[in-house]
Amino acid sequence: MTESIVNSKPFQWTARFLARFGLSGKGLVIAVPTLWLLVFFLIPFIVVLKISFAEAMIARPPYSKLVQGTESGFALNFSFLSYQYLVEDGLYLAAYGSSLRIAFFSTIFALLVGYPMAYFIARSSGRWRNILLMLVIMPFWTSFLLRVYAWIGILKGNGYINNLLMSIGIINEPLVMMQTDFAVYIGIVYTYLPFMILPLYANLVKLDGSLLEASSDLGARPFTTFLTVTLPLSLPGMLAGCMLVFIPVVGEFVIPALLGGPDTNMIGRVLWDEFFRNRDWPTASAVAIIMLLVLVLPIMLLQKAQDGQNRSETL
Amino acid sequence: MSAQTQLAADEKPWRRPGEKPFIRIKKLTKKFGDFIAVDDVSLDVFRSELFCLLGGSGSGKSTLLRMLAGFETPTSGTIEIDGQDMAGIPSHERPTNMMFQSYALFPHMSVEQNIAYGLKRDGVAKSEIADQVADMLGLVQMSNFGKRKPDQLSGGQRQRVALARSLIKRPKLLLLDEPLGALDKKLREETQFELIKIQESLGITFMVVTHDQEEAMTLATRIGVMNYGEIVQVGEPPEIYEYPNTRFVADFIGSVNMFEGRVKEDDKDFVRIESQEAGTEIYVGHGVSCSPDQKLWFAIRPEKLILNRKRPDGDSNILKGMVEDVAYMGNLSVFRIKLDSGKVVKATQSNRVRRDDEAISWDEEVYLTWDETAGVVLQS
């Protein structure tokens, strides 16, 4: 079929026309995403990088120019003030630390909750599998903000949990859950769970059932089979899921802002404050650049995990 | 050629009445919903046998094997291995090991780790495991590949690793699911004989599932032919080939010419069959339990037909036809001969000389004849 398309006259005319401008079909296909990444990722990144080396000032835009025209030509005005500021003020380091900590533990919790769910979905029969997958994806149908607000209603002092526990008589005073790290963890794990479950499911569903039978046949109890066969073979899926949760959670802004208290000091919130409250764009940009550098390692891990997934598919 | 010729007749346990079978399958049935995969199968297999379950796809042979391994629970019936009832015993506690059709090697483990897996589960000491793995690698001629991962091996090498892994625990019964199915023809033939050698040196009872009748003939001490979940015939390879008990078996094993006919004369020492399809009277030189005028089938293998340009003497067992096609296969030539009745008969002749200018060729009129005991009379 493809043969007949390639051999058709219009196809060959188009190809010849494009070739006149040095474009092959392959080049054209790659050009679209390349252009997209260039315009919407690389250029904004360079802009942010540029601002991070500027100085804050009351102006429009609120930062100094990097290249300034002088009488003898122009001068470069690089300032490392924002970066210096980040290192000197303990607030920023603490915020990075706490973001990484919260992201790390949320990832662990999401893995602990998500793995059994993904495993169960992958092992259930065809019809059930689709229903369960649908249930995992369904929260995306409503607004993320709305769902986080709903958690306020559940966790607050006179919310559902406290009302229930008090009506049964287990507690006399309402538990303080809102505006604590606990609420932030709940919100994050709840929100990011699908990102853990889906790559894990994609990995586990491909697991060759005959490997499990072979393990059992060679004398392994079901739990041993899980530890020696299922778990190691699902590592790429676990890694992918963990990184898909960890990377965005580090920069998460909305959940700590809505569910967290004043002590919840995450880098996303600091970033917001710098941009919109202090209008200190250079410092905010520096915060963003450093966050990117911090995330380079997990992003590389994610790449590796995806490579691993692809390799196991071709095997 | 085949393994059973190496045993003297009186050493064949299945020929000795009263011999205790090693594996005893009784009235075994497996249903998946309405579908009956294995239908009331009873079978005895003896110690150190290399038993082949032969059948087409969907004949239930794999399901039977999986019930022995403990991967499927029988709907009814019992399995006994070495006197022990297998009901309720999970696969990881059974004295069986299986070599999977897909080999099912653990992709994240090296060859050595794969082979050692079974022993590790039994808590065997590390040094002991290392020794046994080394022995096993030697046995399957893979000593230089211990550190490799399965994806760095060829199909034939993976097959050897899978065999080593399933043998290392010295199971009472080794189950092999299409063990040579993924290999190319040449490698398959070599491996067949190696498999027999290994089986004989270890004395482990083998149960092989295959759809390849040549493979079954070469490997097996006995063959069980399966069709629609039932075992239709059990016997030694020559018995299955020369004395099939149904048209299905005759047709499934090798190729065969089948003529429908009616009993014309039934005597203690011979039978005469009238067959319109054959266009001749068929004379069978031994007694057949049948009634006069009964409908039956006469089956004869292509290699047992003798080709002639001149009409042979006598008035029975002579077919006349036209050579429609000659296929030169190297070692033999296959003739397709169209009879006057329209039926096409296959006959083979071995090519004894390198070049035969007198050879029978296309569009020649030929006569076919056969020895009076060369064919089989089938009732169903």
XYZ file of C-alpha atoms in Angstrom, chain A residues 1-7:
7
model
C 0.000 0.000 0.000
C 2.763 2.452 0.956
C 4.444 1.389 -2.247
C 1.538 2.650 -4.298
C 1.506 6.020 -2.486
C 5.223 6.487 -3.013
C 4.875 5.648 -6.686
